[in-house]
Amino acid sequence: MLEITLARRLVGGLELAAHKTASTSQPIERCPLPPELVISLHQHGGHSAVPVVDVGRRVLKGEPIGKPGPAPSAAVHASSSGRIAAIEERLVPAGNCLRRSLCIVLETDGEDRPYRAERADPWPAERAAQLERIARGGLAGLGGAVFPTSAKLASANSCRMLIVNGAECEPYISCDDMLMRAAPEQVVSGARRLADLTGAAECLIAIERDKPQAFQAVAAAARDAADARLKLVRVPSVYPAGGERQLVELLSGEEVPSGQVPSDVGFVCQNVGTAAALHRLAEDGEPLISRIVTVTGGGVAVPRNLEVPIGVAVGRLIEHCGGYAQGVARLIHGGSMMGFALPNDTLPVTKATSCVIAAGASEVRQGGESWPCIRCGDCASACPVRLQPQQILGAAHGADFDALGALGLDDCIECGCCDVVCPSHIALTEQFRRAKHALGKHRQRRALSESADERFRRKERRREEEAERGRAAQEALRHDVDAGEAARQAAVHAAVERAKRRREESQH
Amino acid sequence: MQLRTAAAPHAAPITSVPRIMRHVLYALVPAALAYVWFFGYGLPINFAIAAGTALVTEAGVLKLRGRPVRPALTDGSALVTSALLAFALPPLVMWWVPAIGAFVAIAMVKQLYGGLGRNLFNPAMVGYVLLLVSFPIQMTQWIPPRADDLQFPHLGFKASLDYSLAGRLPPGLTVDALTHATPLDTVRQGLRAMETFSEARAGSLFGEFGGRGWEWIEGLIALGGLYLLYAGIIRWHIPLATLGGLLAPAALLYLAEPSRFASPGFHLFTGASMLGAFFIATDPVSAAASDRGRLVYGAGIGLLTYAIRTWGGYPDGLAFAVLLMNAAVPLIDHYTRPRIYGHAKR
C-alpha cells in the first residue's frame, strides 16, 4: 500500500499565478537537430569539465567530449554526432547567471549516430563505482542549480530521508510536471536507485497540489514498484515550496541549520528529472545529453515542452514553437521569480535550462515608479526564511555590515517573494544580492586585516623574545667575563703571593 | 535579436502604495456618509481644508528639500492623513483648526523626519493632539446627533461653510446652542460624580451600545476595516490586539463592578475605538514591523486607551495611546524579531 501524505504549510511564500496550463496542453516534442550545437564545458556547478577532443575530430552521439575536472564536477558529452568545429570561450547560461565558459562547438552531421551501440558495461554493484559512473555520465541536478549529482550523493552520509523533488513551484515551468506525466516509471525507478545509493530508509516524492495528473501517474508507477521506502507527498502550491530548505521543513518539520546544507543533517534532495536521468544512465547507459525545456510565455506562438539536445540555441526552441508571437519584452532563462534575463536568443541550452520564457510586456515588471518603504511588513510575511527584509534594506543602505550579518542576510535564498509583494516596488532581492557581495568583501577585508594584525603581533613578540635572548646572552657573557676576570685576578694574586714567598725564602 | 535584461524576480508586483492609500480612503466612505447624516457637513469641509493644506504643505516642503514633488503628492498618503484628522476633529470648528493640524502633521511630523516612511509618529494623531492641548475650547465643540426625537438645531451645508470660513452663525444661534458633550465625556463626568454607569448613560443621546449616531459610524468604520482586511490592505494583528487590549480590562472591571465602570460595548462603540483599531493603529509606518510585535503594539494601544479613558484627564485617550506606542516601536521591534529559518532559538 502506497503511503500518501500531506506536507505541512509553508511559512510565508506566495500563491502566485501559475501560468503553467499554456505549456502543459501540448505533449512533449523532440526539438529537431540544428546544424550547430554549442556545448558548454561548465554544464554543472563546481569545476568545469576538461576537453578530451580536438578541433576537427568526429564524435558520436553520447561520446564524452569533456572529462570530469577536480570534484565536484561531471563529464560532458556530444549531444549528437558530427565534427568538432571549434573549442572557444562563449557566454552561456549557468545555474543562476550568465558566465563565460569554454565551449565545444559541434557541427552536426544530421545522422545522430550513437556512441558504442552495444552499450556500456553493466551497472556496477558497489556504491563508489556507481558514483564514478554517475560523474562520467554527466549527471547534474536538473532542477536548475545543476550541482554534480555524484558529488551530492557522495557527501550524503547517514541519509535519513531522500526527497525526490517534483514540487516545481516556480511559475511558468512545467518540465517536471510533463516528465512525471510522460515517464513516471523512469522517475520512480530513478528514485529507488537514489534510495539505494543514499541508504535512505524513506524516499519521499514531493509533488505540488496543482499537478493532479503527474501525481496520479507517479502514484500508479510507485504502486507497481511496490517498494516500501517510497512515499508520495502532496505539497501546497505555494512558491517557494520546492526550494530545498523549504521542502525539508515541509516534509520533516526540521530545519536545515544556517550555513549548512541538507545533506549535513541527513536529507538529500534530488529533482525528478535527475532521478529519470539516473534511470536512463543505469538501464540504457545513456549519459545526460538532453533535457526537457519548457518554452512558454505570451511572446511565443505555441507554448509547449521540448526534449532538447544540450547545446541548441534558445532561438531555435522558440522557432520550433511557432516563433515569437508579439512584442517580446524579456527572454527569461528559468522561472519568472529566480530566472535571469538573456541578452539575446543565440545562447545555448545547458543542463540548467529548465525553462525559457518569452515574456510579453504585461508579464514582467517594468522599471516604473517606486516609493519609499512604508514599513508595511508584507515582505516579512512573505519571506519563507522569516527574515525582516525592510530592516535588512535599512542596514544595507547604511552599509552596517554587523547588522546585515545579525539580520540574517546570509540566510536569504533570493526567492524574490519580498519584491513581488512590496507596495513601494523596491528591488529588494537585487539589493540583497549586492549587499551579500559587499558583506563578503567586507569579511574578506576584515579577515585580511585581522591576519595582518596577527602577523604584526607575532613579529613584535618574536622581536621581544630575540631582544630578551640577546640580553640573556650578554648577561651570561658578562658573567663569564666576570668569572674569568676573577680567576685571572686570583691567578695574579696567587703568582704575586708565590713570588713574595720565594723572595722571603731566598732572603733567609 | 538583442533584448533588454533586468534582475530577477521578473514577476510584476501585486500592489502599490497609491493602491493601498486609495483603498483606505474607499473604506472610510460609508462611515463618512453616516457621519454627514448624523452630524452635518463639518467632516467633508474639514477634510477638504486639511487635504488642501496637506498637499500644499507637502509640495512646499519637498521643494525646499529639493526632492521630487509629484510622486509624493500622487501617492495618496497626505489624503489619508487628512481624512484621519478630519474624522478626529469635532465637526464644528473654524478653518484654521484643520489647517494647523494638517500643516503640523505633514510639515513637522512627516517631512521633517524625512518624508513618507520615515516618521516615528502617526502624523494625523500628532496633529490632533497638538490641537487638543492648544485649543481645548474649539476641540470640544462636538454636536449632538440628528434624530427625530432630538430637538437640537443643525446647520446646513452653506451655514457650516460660513461658520468654518468666517466664524458666522445664523441669527439667533450660538455655539453653545449647537454643541453638546460627547457620550464618552457625559459618562466620564457622570461616573466622576458618583453616578452609576446606567444612570450616566440614561439620556436620550445614548443608543444600544454607545452614543446614538456614533454607534452607526463606529459600526460602518468597523465594516470598512473588515473590507481592508479582506482586500489584504491591513492584517488582523493590530486591529484584533487593539480591540482586545481595550475590551479585556473593560470586561473585567465591568463584570467586577458594573455600576462604576462603563460597559465593554460602550467602550467599543464610542470615541475613536474602531477608527483607531482599523485605520490609525494600522498605519504601517509608525507601527511595529513583525506579526508578534504588532500584537504587542496593538494590545498596548488598547490598554492605554482604556486607562486614559478611565483614569486619565481626557475623555478619549486613543491618540495619546497611539503616540506612546509609536515611541515604543523600536523597542518592540528589537524584542519581537522572528527566529530566522535554521537559527537556534535565542
XYZ file of N, CA and C in Angstrom, chain A residues 338-430:
279
model
N 13.089 33.380 -10.114
C 14.528 33.262 -9.863
C 15.353 33.153 -11.129
N 14.674 33.140 -12.281
C 15.412 33.040 -13.535
C 16.143 34.325 -13.850
N 16.985 34.292 -14.893
C 17.674 35.526 -15.268
C 17.399 35.844 -16.731
N 17.500 37.123 -17.055
C 17.152 37.578 -18.404
C 18.318 37.332 -19.354
N 17.995 36.871 -20.565
C 19.023 36.628 -21.575
C 19.134 37.864 -22.473
N 20.376 38.238 -22.830
C 20.542 39.416 -23.683
C 20.205 39.137 -25.145
N 20.228 37.862 -25.565
C 19.850 37.511 -26.935
C 19.452 36.049 -26.981
N 18.929 35.600 -28.146
C 18.424 34.226 -28.199
C 19.387 33.275 -28.904
N 20.660 33.662 -29.028
C 21.619 32.751 -29.642
C 22.345 31.904 -28.601
N 22.077 32.174 -27.320
C 22.762 31.433 -26.260
C 22.268 29.984 -26.238
N 23.160 29.050 -25.898
C 22.777 27.634 -25.978
C 22.063 27.136 -24.726
N 21.250 26.104 -24.930
C 20.625 25.391 -23.820
C 21.704 24.613 -23.074
N 21.682 24.703 -21.740
C 22.590 23.884 -20.936
C 21.744 22.965 -20.056
N 22.416 22.175 -19.220
C 21.669 21.289 -18.334
C 20.840 22.085 -17.329
N 21.167 23.378 -17.169
C 20.428 24.226 -16.217
C 19.164 24.827 -16.820
N 18.968 24.659 -18.131
C 17.851 25.327 -18.801
C 16.550 24.546 -18.615
N 15.830 24.871 -17.546
C 14.561 24.186 -17.306
C 13.445 24.836 -18.101
N 13.616 26.112 -18.413
C 12.504 26.862 -18.984
C 13.033 28.082 -19.717
N 12.380 28.425 -20.803
C 12.663 29.680 -21.496
C 11.341 30.415 -21.622
N 11.265 31.601 -21.041
C 10.028 32.381 -21.117
C 10.251 33.562 -22.057
N 9.475 33.593 -23.139
C 9.454 34.799 -23.976
C 8.297 35.627 -23.436
N 8.622 36.570 -22.563
C 7.568 37.262 -21.822
C 7.096 38.510 -22.559
N 5.788 38.664 -22.628
C 5.218 39.897 -23.178
C 5.357 41.017 -22.159
N 5.100 42.243 -22.608
C 5.318 43.403 -21.743
C 4.468 43.342 -20.476
N 3.258 42.768 -20.586
C 2.370 42.762 -19.425
C 2.773 41.693 -18.414
N 3.679 40.802 -18.804
C 4.023 39.693 -17.909
C 5.199 39.995 -16.998
N 5.907 41.069 -17.271
C 7.093 41.340 -16.462
C 7.010 42.703 -15.792
N 7.772 42.800 -14.744
C 7.912 44.055 -14.007
C 8.620 45.050 -14.908
N 8.045 46.238 -15.020
C 8.708 47.296 -15.777
C 9.355 48.234 -14.764
N 10.366 48.931 -15.185
C 11.071 49.859 -14.284
C 10.111 50.680 -13.443
N 9.558 51.693 -14.021
C 8.460 52.448 -13.432
C 8.735 53.107 -12.101
N 7.631 53.565 -11.474
C 7.709 54.361 -10.269
C 8.034 53.492 -9.060
N 8.714 54.069 -8.091
C 8.847 53.388 -6.811
C 8.728 54.421 -5.699
N 8.421 53.943 -4.519
C 8.178 54.825 -3.383
C 9.091 54.421 -2.234
N 9.196 55.271 -1.211
C 9.999 54.846 -0.056
C 9.298 53.697 0.680
N 10.069 52.933 1.437
C 9.496 51.840 2.241
C 8.522 52.426 3.254
N 7.316 51.840 3.316
C 6.358 52.320 4.310
C 6.253 51.347 5.481
N 7.211 50.461 5.599
C 7.293 49.504 6.714
C 6.039 48.646 6.848
N 5.374 48.343 5.742
C 4.115 47.606 5.838
C 4.344 46.193 6.340
N 5.570 45.661 6.160
C 5.857 44.328 6.680
C 5.370 43.197 5.797
N 4.800 43.515 4.621
C 4.371 42.449 3.721
C 5.551 41.585 3.307
N 6.718 42.204 3.168
C 7.911 41.449 2.780
C 8.244 40.414 3.842
N 8.126 40.808 5.111
C 8.438 39.878 6.201
C 7.426 38.737 6.226
N 6.156 39.047 5.969
C 5.147 37.992 5.984
C 5.361 37.021 4.823
N 5.890 37.524 3.712
C 6.071 36.671 2.540
C 7.373 35.886 2.606
N 8.287 36.283 3.483
C 9.620 35.667 3.480
C 9.561 34.248 4.037
N 9.940 33.234 3.240
C 9.903 31.857 3.733
C 11.005 31.565 4.746
N 11.960 32.480 4.867
C 13.067 32.276 5.818
C 12.818 33.079 7.097
N 11.697 33.807 7.126
C 11.325 34.640 8.275
C 12.347 35.751 8.527
N 12.862 36.324 7.456
C 13.729 37.489 7.603
C 12.860 38.737 7.703
N 13.494 39.865 8.043
C 12.818 41.160 8.066
C 13.436 41.997 6.950
N 12.969 41.785 5.709
C 13.642 42.454 4.580
C 13.725 43.965 4.735
N 12.700 44.587 5.331
C 12.753 46.050 5.424
C 13.885 46.496 6.330
N 14.189 45.696 7.368
C 15.308 46.059 8.251
C 16.652 45.784 7.566
N 16.687 44.695 6.779
C 17.922 44.400 6.045
C 18.205 45.520 5.053
N 17.131 46.003 4.419
C 17.295 47.097 3.443
C 17.912 48.314 4.124
N 17.407 48.651 5.313
C 17.942 49.787 6.049
C 19.419 49.592 6.363
N 19.769 48.389 6.805
C 21.164 48.106 7.143
C 22.038 48.146 5.892
N 21.469 47.699 4.764
C 22.239 47.704 3.519
C 22.509 49.132 3.065
N 21.498 50.003 3.229
C 21.693 51.398 2.841
C 22.750 52.056 3.697
N 22.793 51.695 4.982
C 23.773 52.285 5.878
C 25.100 51.550 5.854
N 25.224 50.523 4.982
C 26.429 49.681 4.926
C 26.827 49.214 6.330
N 25.819 48.875 7.144
C 26.053 48.398 8.505
C 26.249 46.886 8.449
N 27.509 46.466 8.269
C 27.767 45.057 7.994
C 27.470 44.153 9.177
N 27.706 44.653 10.391
C 27.406 43.837 11.573
C 25.909 43.555 11.639
N 25.101 44.604 11.371
C 23.648 44.430 11.395
C 23.212 43.477 10.281
N 23.828 43.592 9.105
C 23.455 42.715 7.993
C 23.667 41.251 8.370
N 24.777 40.991 9.045
C 25.039 39.623 9.492
C 24.011 39.190 10.518
N 23.737 40.065 11.489
C 22.815 39.706 12.571
C 21.390 39.541 12.061
N 21.023 40.278 11.010
C 19.663 40.187 10.482
C 19.492 38.990 9.552
N 20.563 38.253 9.309
C 20.442 37.002 8.556
C 20.515 37.152 7.052
N 21.221 38.172 6.566
C 21.335 38.331 5.116
C 21.851 37.053 4.452
N 22.776 36.350 5.132
C 23.348 35.132 4.545
C 22.297 34.049 4.336
N 21.210 34.120 5.107
C 20.190 33.079 5.008
C 19.182 33.343 3.900
N 19.244 34.539 3.296
C 18.312 34.893 2.213
C 18.523 33.930 1.053
N 17.409 33.331 0.561
C 17.523 32.388 -0.554
C 17.242 33.063 -1.892
N 17.016 34.371 -1.873
C 16.806 35.156 -3.086
C 15.615 34.661 -3.896
N 14.550 34.280 -3.197
C 13.380 33.734 -3.884
C 12.568 34.823 -4.564
N 12.710 36.079 -4.106
C 12.014 37.175 -4.783
C 10.623 37.470 -4.260
N 10.165 36.737 -3.245
C 8.806 36.969 -2.726
C 8.641 38.405 -2.224
N 9.639 38.914 -1.516
C 9.523 40.258 -0.934
C 9.350 41.307 -2.027
N 10.070 41.133 -3.136
C 9.949 42.053 -4.260
C 8.526 42.136 -4.781
N 7.928 40.958 -4.935
C 6.625 40.895 -5.591
C 5.541 41.534 -4.728
N 5.653 41.422 -3.396
C 4.604 41.986 -2.541
C 4.877 43.435 -2.153
N 6.068 43.941 -2.427
C 6.416 45.285 -1.942
C 5.550 46.345 -2.614
N 4.717 47.073 -1.848
C 3.880 48.104 -2.460
C 4.704 49.301 -2.928
N 5.923 49.423 -2.419
C 6.763 50.544 -2.822
C 7.621 50.200 -4.035
N 7.474 48.955 -4.546
C 8.200 48.496 -5.731
C 9.709 48.661 -5.572
N 10.219 48.317 -4.400
C 11.660 48.380 -4.153
C 12.274 47.055 -4.634
N 13.383 47.145 -5.361
C 14.046 45.936 -5.869
C 14.851 45.308 -4.744
N 14.138 44.685 -3.796
C 14.786 44.169 -2.589
C 15.795 43.073 -2.914
N 15.364 42.076 -3.688
C 16.233 40.920 -3.942
C 17.548 41.351 -4.576
N 17.444 42.256 -5.554
C 18.667 42.693 -6.222
C 19.585 43.412 -5.236
